[in-house]
mmCIF file of C-alpha atoms and ligand atoms in Angstrom:
data_model
loop_
_atom_site.group_PDB
_atom_site.id
_atom_site.type_symbol
_atom_site.label_atom_id
_atom_site.label_comp_id
_atom_site.label_asym_id
_atom_site.label_seq_id
_atom_site.Cartn_x
_atom_site.Cartn_y
_atom_site.Cartn_z
ATOM 1 C CA MET A 1 -11.378 -7.923 27.309
ATOM 2 C CA PRO A 2 -8.237 -6.952 25.250
ATOM 3 C CA LEU A 3 -5.516 -9.689 24.998
ATOM 4 C CA TYR A 4 -2.932 -7.351 23.920
ATOM 5 C CA ILE A 5 -2.077 -3.891 25.323
ATOM 6 C CA GLU A 6 0.222 -1.702 23.177
ATOM 7 C CA LYS A 7 2.925 0.253 25.232
ATOM 8 C CA LYS A 8 4.575 3.241 23.805
ATOM 9 C CA PRO A 9 8.418 2.752 23.612
ATOM 10 C CA GLU A 10 10.303 4.970 26.027
ATOM 11 C CA VAL A 11 12.361 6.628 23.069
ATOM 12 C CA LEU A 12 10.702 6.695 19.579
ATOM 13 C CA ILE A 13 13.994 8.153 18.282
ATOM 14 C CA THR A 14 17.350 8.936 19.882
ATOM 15 C CA GLU A 15 19.128 12.291 19.637
ATOM 16 C CA GLU A 16 21.395 10.728 16.979
ATOM 17 C CA GLY A 17 18.128 9.850 14.871
ATOM 18 C CA ILE A 18 18.067 5.928 15.577
ATOM 19 C CA ARG A 19 14.605 4.712 15.341
ATOM 20 C CA THR A 20 13.079 1.834 17.434
ATOM 21 C CA ASP A 21 13.757 -0.782 14.622
ATOM 22 C CA GLY A 22 17.306 0.600 14.225
ATOM 23 C CA ARG A 23 16.696 2.615 11.002
ATOM 24 C CA LYS A 24 17.824 5.979 10.381
ATOM 25 C CA PRO A 25 15.444 8.740 9.536
ATOM 26 C CA ARG A 26 15.477 8.336 5.973
ATOM 27 C CA GLU A 27 15.476 4.758 5.585
ATOM 28 C CA LEU A 28 12.756 2.469 4.358
ATOM 29 C CA ARG A 29 11.959 -1.141 5.774
ATOM 30 C CA PRO A 30 12.972 -3.916 3.691
ATOM 31 C CA VAL A 31 10.857 -4.628 0.788
ATOM 32 C CA ARG A 32 9.796 -7.504 -1.346
ATOM 33 C CA MET A 33 7.461 -7.659 -4.333
ATOM 34 C CA THR A 34 6.109 -10.515 -6.181
ATOM 35 C CA VAL A 35 3.967 -10.487 -9.376
ATOM 36 C CA GLY A 36 1.357 -12.961 -10.552
ATOM 37 C CA ILE A 37 0.848 -15.283 -7.725
ATOM 38 C CA LEU A 38 -2.936 -15.896 -8.028
ATOM 39 C CA ASP A 39 -4.066 -18.215 -10.567
ATOM 40 C CA LYS A 40 -7.808 -17.291 -10.778
ATOM 41 C CA ALA A 41 -7.174 -13.571 -10.846
ATOM 42 C CA ASP A 42 -6.648 -11.624 -14.090
ATOM 43 C CA GLY A 43 -3.721 -9.957 -12.257
ATOM 44 C CA SER A 44 -2.250 -10.166 -8.880
ATOM 45 C CA ALA A 45 0.855 -9.072 -6.761
ATOM 46 C CA PHE A 46 2.029 -9.734 -3.053
ATOM 47 C CA ILE A 47 4.016 -7.313 -1.237
ATOM 48 C CA GLU A 48 5.947 -7.899 1.900
ATOM 49 C CA TRP A 49 7.085 -4.584 3.523
ATOM 50 C CA GLY A 50 8.423 -4.530 7.138
ATOM 51 C CA GLY A 51 5.849 -6.458 8.857
ATOM 52 C CA ASN A 52 3.266 -5.925 6.262
ATOM 53 C CA ARG A 53 1.928 -8.864 4.107
ATOM 54 C CA ILE A 54 -0.606 -7.796 1.431
ATOM 55 C CA LEU A 55 -2.234 -9.543 -1.438
ATOM 56 C CA ALA A 56 -3.716 -7.480 -4.384
ATOM 57 C CA ALA A 57 -5.976 -9.069 -7.054
ATOM 58 C CA VAL A 58 -7.621 -7.520 -10.139
ATOM 59 C CA PHE A 59 -10.412 -8.916 -11.955
ATOM 60 C CA GLY A 60 -11.575 -7.306 -15.364
ATOM 61 C CA PRO A 61 -12.347 -5.714 -17.455
ATOM 62 C CA ARG A 62 -15.520 -7.674 -17.044
ATOM 63 C CA GLU A 63 -19.250 -7.257 -17.030
ATOM 64 C CA VAL A 64 -20.775 -5.003 -14.545
ATOM 65 C CA HIS A 65 -22.978 -6.143 -11.714
ATOM 66 C CA PRO A 66 -25.276 -4.752 -10.696
ATOM 67 C CA LYS A 67 -26.169 -3.214 -14.100
ATOM 68 C CA HIS A 68 -27.260 0.154 -12.929
ATOM 69 C CA LEU A 69 -23.769 0.918 -12.074
ATOM 70 C CA VAL A 70 -22.594 0.675 -15.962
ATOM 71 C CA LEU A 71 -20.833 3.909 -17.157
ATOM 72 C CA PRO A 72 -21.343 3.664 -20.901
ATOM 73 C CA ASP A 73 -18.508 5.672 -21.894
ATOM 74 C CA LYS A 74 -15.920 4.330 -19.500
ATOM 75 C CA ALA A 75 -14.801 1.589 -17.091
ATOM 76 C CA LEU A 76 -16.106 1.619 -13.533
ATOM 77 C CA ILE A 77 -13.168 1.245 -11.148
ATOM 78 C CA ARG A 78 -13.832 -0.534 -7.776
ATOM 79 C CA ALA A 79 -11.457 -1.008 -5.022
ATOM 80 C CA ARG A 80 -11.928 -2.933 -1.741
ATOM 81 C CA TYR A 81 -9.388 -2.787 1.101
ATOM 82 C CA ASN A 82 -9.944 -5.569 3.677
ATOM 83 C CA MET A 83 -7.926 -6.422 6.806
ATOM 84 C CA ALA A 84 -7.959 -10.076 7.862
ATOM 85 C CA PRO A 85 -9.046 -10.619 11.470
ATOM 86 C CA PHE A 86 -5.757 -12.170 12.325
ATOM 87 C CA SER A 87 -3.698 -9.316 10.442
ATOM 88 C CA THR A 88 -3.522 -7.065 13.873
ATOM 89 C CA PRO A 89 -2.211 -7.570 17.239
ATOM 90 C CA GLU A 90 -5.782 -7.649 18.607
ATOM 91 C CA ARG A 91 -8.306 -9.450 16.523
ATOM 92 C CA LYS A 92 -10.083 -7.307 14.106
ATOM 93 C CA ARG A 93 -13.777 -7.735 13.691
ATOM 94 C CA PRO A 94 -14.244 -9.135 10.068
ATOM 95 C CA GLY A 95 -16.062 -7.108 7.508
ATOM 96 C CA PRO A 96 -16.032 -3.607 6.484
ATOM 97 C CA ASP A 97 -15.721 -0.574 8.958
ATOM 98 C CA ARG A 98 -15.498 3.143 8.619
ATOM 99 C CA ARG A 99 -11.618 2.863 8.142
ATOM 100 C CA SER A 100 -11.644 0.166 5.457
ATOM 101 C CA ILE A 101 -14.348 2.266 3.643
ATOM 102 C CA GLU A 102 -12.140 5.269 3.742
ATOM 103 C CA LEU A 103 -8.979 3.268 2.714
ATOM 104 C CA SER A 104 -10.780 1.695 -0.264
ATOM 105 C CA LYS A 105 -11.855 5.148 -1.398
ATOM 106 C CA VAL A 106 -8.485 6.653 -1.221
ATOM 107 C CA ILE A 107 -6.766 3.778 -2.807
ATOM 108 C CA ARG A 108 -9.274 3.756 -5.698
ATOM 109 C CA GLU A 109 -8.815 7.406 -6.169
ATOM 110 C CA ALA A 110 -5.030 6.980 -6.056
ATOM 111 C CA LEU A 111 -4.941 4.431 -8.809
ATOM 112 C CA ARG A 112 -7.827 5.557 -11.043
ATOM 113 C CA PRO A 113 -5.932 8.425 -12.699
ATOM 114 C CA ALA A 114 -3.474 5.888 -13.956
ATOM 115 C CA ILE A 115 -6.032 3.860 -15.953
ATOM 116 C CA PHE A 116 -7.217 4.452 -19.439
ATOM 117 C CA VAL A 117 -10.839 4.095 -18.336
ATOM 118 C CA GLU A 118 -11.996 5.161 -21.864
ATOM 119 C CA ASN A 119 -10.679 1.955 -23.209
ATOM 120 C CA TYR A 120 -13.136 -0.164 -21.286
ATOM 121 C CA PRO A 121 -16.613 1.447 -21.801
ATOM 122 C CA GLY A 122 -19.420 -0.235 -19.999
ATOM 123 C CA SER A 123 -16.989 -2.527 -18.014
ATOM 124 C CA VAL A 124 -15.699 -2.785 -14.555
ATOM 125 C CA ILE A 125 -12.221 -3.202 -13.179
ATOM 126 C CA ASP A 126 -12.226 -4.689 -9.621
ATOM 127 C CA ILE A 127 -9.365 -4.251 -7.288
ATOM 128 C CA PHE A 128 -9.100 -6.373 -4.222
ATOM 129 C CA ILE A 129 -6.529 -5.559 -1.402
ATOM 130 C CA GLU A 130 -6.279 -8.028 1.288
ATOM 131 C CA VAL A 131 -4.154 -7.267 4.331
ATOM 132 C CA LEU A 132 -2.935 -10.497 5.843
ATOM 133 C CA ARG A 133 -0.410 -8.900 8.260
ATOM 134 C CA SER A 134 -0.230 -5.276 9.184
ATOM 135 C CA ASP A 135 2.461 -3.095 10.415
ATOM 136 C CA ALA A 136 1.515 0.440 9.343
ATOM 137 C CA GLY A 137 1.607 1.877 5.834
ATOM 138 C CA THR A 138 -0.834 -0.786 4.672
ATOM 139 C CA ARG A 139 -2.776 1.602 2.281
ATOM 140 C CA VAL A 140 0.446 2.680 0.657
ATOM 141 C CA ALA A 141 1.775 -1.021 0.455
ATOM 142 C CA GLY A 142 -1.807 -1.744 -0.844
ATOM 143 C CA VAL A 143 -1.432 0.927 -3.673
ATOM 144 C CA ASN A 144 1.918 -0.490 -4.781
ATOM 145 C CA ALA A 145 0.734 -4.055 -4.877
ATOM 146 C CA ALA A 146 -2.534 -3.078 -6.601
ATOM 147 C CA SER A 147 -0.701 -1.168 -9.240
ATOM 148 C CA MET A 148 1.552 -4.032 -10.052
ATOM 149 C CA ALA A 149 -1.812 -6.387 -10.318
ATOM 150 C CA LEU A 150 -3.289 -3.933 -12.665
ATOM 151 C CA ALA A 151 -0.348 -4.045 -14.925
ATOM 152 C CA ASN A 152 -0.096 -7.662 -14.585
ATOM 153 C CA ALA A 153 -3.865 -8.065 -15.641
ATOM 154 C CA GLY A 154 -2.959 -6.123 -18.811
ATOM 155 C CA ILE A 155 -5.081 -3.081 -18.090
ATOM 156 C CA ALA A 156 -3.865 -0.060 -20.250
ATOM 157 C CA MET A 157 -2.303 2.248 -17.823
ATOM 158 C CA LYS A 158 -0.711 5.785 -18.278
ATOM 159 C CA GLY A 159 2.050 4.439 -15.880
ATOM 160 C CA LEU A 160 2.403 2.701 -12.472
ATOM 161 C CA VAL A 161 1.430 4.341 -9.296
ATOM 162 C CA ALA A 162 3.885 4.166 -6.437
ATOM 163 C CA ALA A 163 3.349 4.915 -2.927
ATOM 164 C CA CYS A 164 5.038 5.406 0.555
ATOM 165 C CA ALA A 165 4.273 6.979 3.666
ATOM 166 C CA VAL A 166 6.559 9.730 5.516
ATOM 167 C CA GLY A 167 5.980 11.287 8.656
ATOM 168 C CA ARG A 168 7.541 13.201 11.797
ATOM 169 C CA VAL A 169 8.812 12.046 15.152
ATOM 170 C CA GLY A 170 9.819 15.030 17.309
ATOM 171 C CA ASP A 171 12.112 17.216 15.097
ATOM 172 C CA PHE A 172 12.904 14.363 12.662
ATOM 173 C CA VAL A 173 11.089 13.869 9.516
ATOM 174 C CA ILE A 174 11.064 10.118 8.818
ATOM 175 C CA CYS A 175 10.511 7.769 5.914
ATOM 176 C CA ASP A 176 7.948 4.919 6.011
ATOM 177 C CA PRO A 177 6.824 5.016 9.634
ATOM 178 C CA ASN A 178 6.583 1.684 11.453
ATOM 179 C CA HIS A 179 3.714 0.804 13.778
ATOM 180 C CA ASP A 180 5.061 2.506 16.691
ATOM 181 C CA GLU A 181 5.675 5.589 14.907
ATOM 182 C CA ASP A 182 2.528 5.443 13.354
ATOM 183 C CA MET A 183 0.790 5.119 16.663
ATOM 184 C CA TRP A 184 2.890 7.415 18.805
ATOM 185 C CA GLY A 185 4.641 9.763 16.304
ATOM 186 C CA ASP A 186 3.683 13.264 15.692
ATOM 187 C CA ALA A 187 2.749 13.119 12.005
ATOM 188 C CA ASP A 188 1.880 10.650 9.337
ATOM 189 C CA MET A 189 1.737 11.370 5.687
ATOM 190 C CA PRO A 190 0.788 8.634 3.158
ATOM 191 C CA MET A 191 1.362 9.689 -0.425
ATOM 192 C CA ALA A 192 1.056 8.171 -3.867
ATOM 193 C CA MET A 193 2.405 9.415 -7.287
ATOM 194 C CA LEU A 194 1.381 8.391 -10.904
ATOM 195 C CA MET A 195 4.882 7.996 -12.226
ATOM 196 C CA GLU A 196 6.431 9.263 -15.528
ATOM 197 C CA SER A 197 4.366 12.566 -14.794
ATOM 198 C CA GLU A 198 5.026 12.173 -10.994
ATOM 199 C CA GLU A 199 1.464 13.770 -10.483
ATOM 200 C CA ILE A 200 0.465 13.192 -6.856
ATOM 201 C CA THR A 201 -2.715 10.965 -6.595
ATOM 202 C CA LEU A 202 -2.790 10.417 -2.768
ATOM 203 C CA LEU A 203 -1.719 12.819 0.019
ATOM 204 C CA GLN A 204 -3.052 12.627 3.389
ATOM 205 C CA THR A 205 -1.696 13.999 6.689
ATOM 206 C CA ASP A 206 -2.803 13.463 10.380
ATOM 207 C CA GLY A 207 -0.567 15.617 12.380
ATOM 208 C CA PRO A 208 1.126 18.967 12.551
ATOM 209 C CA MET A 209 4.208 19.819 10.478
ATOM 210 C CA THR A 210 5.901 23.342 9.946
ATOM 211 C CA GLU A 211 6.105 24.355 6.258
ATOM 212 C CA SER A 212 9.801 23.413 6.158
ATOM 213 C CA GLN A 213 9.238 19.947 7.652
ATOM 214 C CA PHE A 214 6.293 19.434 5.215
ATOM 215 C CA LYS A 215 8.572 20.278 2.257
ATOM 216 C CA GLU A 216 11.156 17.908 3.521
ATOM 217 C CA ALA A 217 8.568 15.030 3.969
ATOM 218 C CA LEU A 218 7.239 15.791 0.429
ATOM 219 C CA GLU A 219 10.870 15.555 -0.974
ATOM 220 C CA LEU A 220 11.633 12.278 1.230
ATOM 221 C CA GLY A 221 8.342 10.574 0.107
ATOM 222 C CA ARG A 222 9.057 11.482 -3.664
ATOM 223 C CA ASN A 223 12.451 9.914 -3.336
ATOM 224 C CA ALA A 224 11.270 6.741 -1.588
ATOM 225 C CA ILE A 225 8.455 6.444 -4.215
ATOM 226 C CA ARG A 226 11.026 6.550 -7.111
ATOM 227 C CA PHE A 227 12.921 3.875 -5.471
ATOM 228 C CA LEU A 228 9.897 1.634 -5.098
ATOM 229 C CA TYR A 229 8.850 2.429 -8.660
ATOM 230 C CA GLU A 230 12.015 0.897 -9.746
ATOM 231 C CA MET A 231 11.357 -2.188 -7.750
ATOM 232 C CA GLN A 232 7.725 -2.401 -9.191
ATOM 233 C CA LYS A 233 9.173 -2.527 -12.749
ATOM 234 C CA GLU A 234 11.765 -4.999 -11.961
ATOM 235 C CA ALA A 235 9.100 -7.242 -10.251
ATOM 236 C CA LEU A 236 6.823 -6.979 -13.218
ATOM 237 C CA LYS A 237 9.570 -7.962 -15.642
ATOM 238 C CA ARG A 238 10.384 -11.032 -13.592
ATOM 239 C CA PRO A 239 7.688 -13.553 -13.905
ATOM 240 C CA TYR A 240 6.683 -15.415 -10.860
ATOM 241 C CA GLN A 241 8.346 -18.890 -10.836
ATOM 242 C CA VAL A 242 7.237 -21.951 -8.675
ATOM 243 C CA ILE A 243 9.905 -24.039 -7.266
ATOM 244 C CA GLU A 244 8.570 -27.443 -7.029
ATOM 245 C CA ARG A 245 10.377 -30.708 -5.869
ATOM 246 C CA SER A 246 9.120 -34.044 -4.973
ATOM 247 C CA VAL A 247 10.913 -36.336 -2.485
ATOM 248 C CA ARG A 248 11.857 -39.731 -4.291
ATOM 249 C CA GLY A 249 11.347 -42.546 -1.896
ATOM 250 C CA ASP A 250 14.083 -44.850 -2.975
HETATM 251 N N1 UDP B 301 -4.291 -1.054 12.969
HETATM 252 C C1 UDP B 301 -4.764 -2.031 13.970
HETATM 253 N N2 UDP B 301 -6.036 -2.425 14.029
HETATM 254 C C2 UDP B 301 -7.093 -1.619 13.122
HETATM 255 C C3 UDP B 301 -6.640 -0.592 12.303
HETATM 256 C C4 UDP B 301 -5.157 -0.542 12.154
HETATM 257 O O1 UDP B 301 -3.982 -2.712 14.559
HETATM 258 O O2 UDP B 301 -8.166 -1.887 13.240
HETATM 259 C C5 UDP B 301 -2.757 -0.828 12.851
HETATM 260 C C6 UDP B 301 -2.213 -1.689 11.460
HETATM 261 O O3 UDP B 301 -0.871 -2.206 11.906
HETATM 262 C C7 UDP B 301 -2.146 -0.589 10.663
HETATM 263 C C8 UDP B 301 -1.806 0.590 11.579
HETATM 264 O O4 UDP B 301 -2.622 0.490 12.681
HETATM 265 O O5 UDP B 301 -1.204 -0.679 9.692
HETATM 266 C C9 UDP B 301 -1.998 1.997 10.981
HETATM 267 O O6 UDP B 301 -3.214 2.208 10.696
HETATM 268 P P1 UDP B 301 -3.576 3.443 9.708
HETATM 269 O O7 UDP B 301 -5.089 3.693 9.771
HETATM 270 O O8 UDP B 301 -2.847 4.585 10.068
HETATM 271 O O9 UDP B 301 -3.410 2.922 8.165
HETATM 272 P P2 UDP B 301 -2.073 2.375 7.330
HETATM 273 O O10 UDP B 301 -0.907 3.275 8.009
HETATM 274 O O11 UDP B 301 -2.112 1.013 7.558
HETATM 275 O O12 UDP B 301 -2.302 2.916 6.105
#
């Protein structure tokens, strides 16, 4: 029996364009990025974005197992997107499902063009994305975190990949849909770009848009992605610092 029943908000966006979380159509939710937080990974990053909390870990280049997957002239890139059972309003059954398999594939394809795979023949680079708390937009948040984790692991890259979703609610094209908008809105369009060249490496859409709405969404996404890219660069330049204090008992 479901413990949690989702209710559609009466108004998703007001006539003045105010959204359920008080944002204007073109606003992003608050974002916080931290790089290098896992000791045992070669590279890692953590992203907090709205209600999303997502960890990315990169291992490699390292030896490929099983051996038959070895690509003699380039690196094998593997990505695994996983949602923790406690990351959703209703407990998610642990382990892979169709959605996580699809998301692992699109995330891998969004990131792979950024990596100089020829530099690492016969090896594998593993990317793990663990969703600890979800609030829509987890695939794009995962791409941002994974891209930083790759850079943090010292993997040779053409550039960072940054990502953001855009969408539509009624007549409004919106930036960074939240859970309600993802669930009850009219269209959702996650996108990612390989920066520097601004080549689009991920573009999906699951709802109707007119041509002009689509163009507006694309431009909105592009601008948001540029903003996130600046944050990524800043986060990578700022090494993670542990604040540690011990209480003296005197
Ligand atoms: N979601 C959920 N349970 C699931 C899958 C998804 O509650 O089994 C929620 C979660 O908050 C997720 C959102 O639905 O972020 C939107 O999921 P979608 O498949 O559109 O991917 P995302 O927007 O996270 O990339």
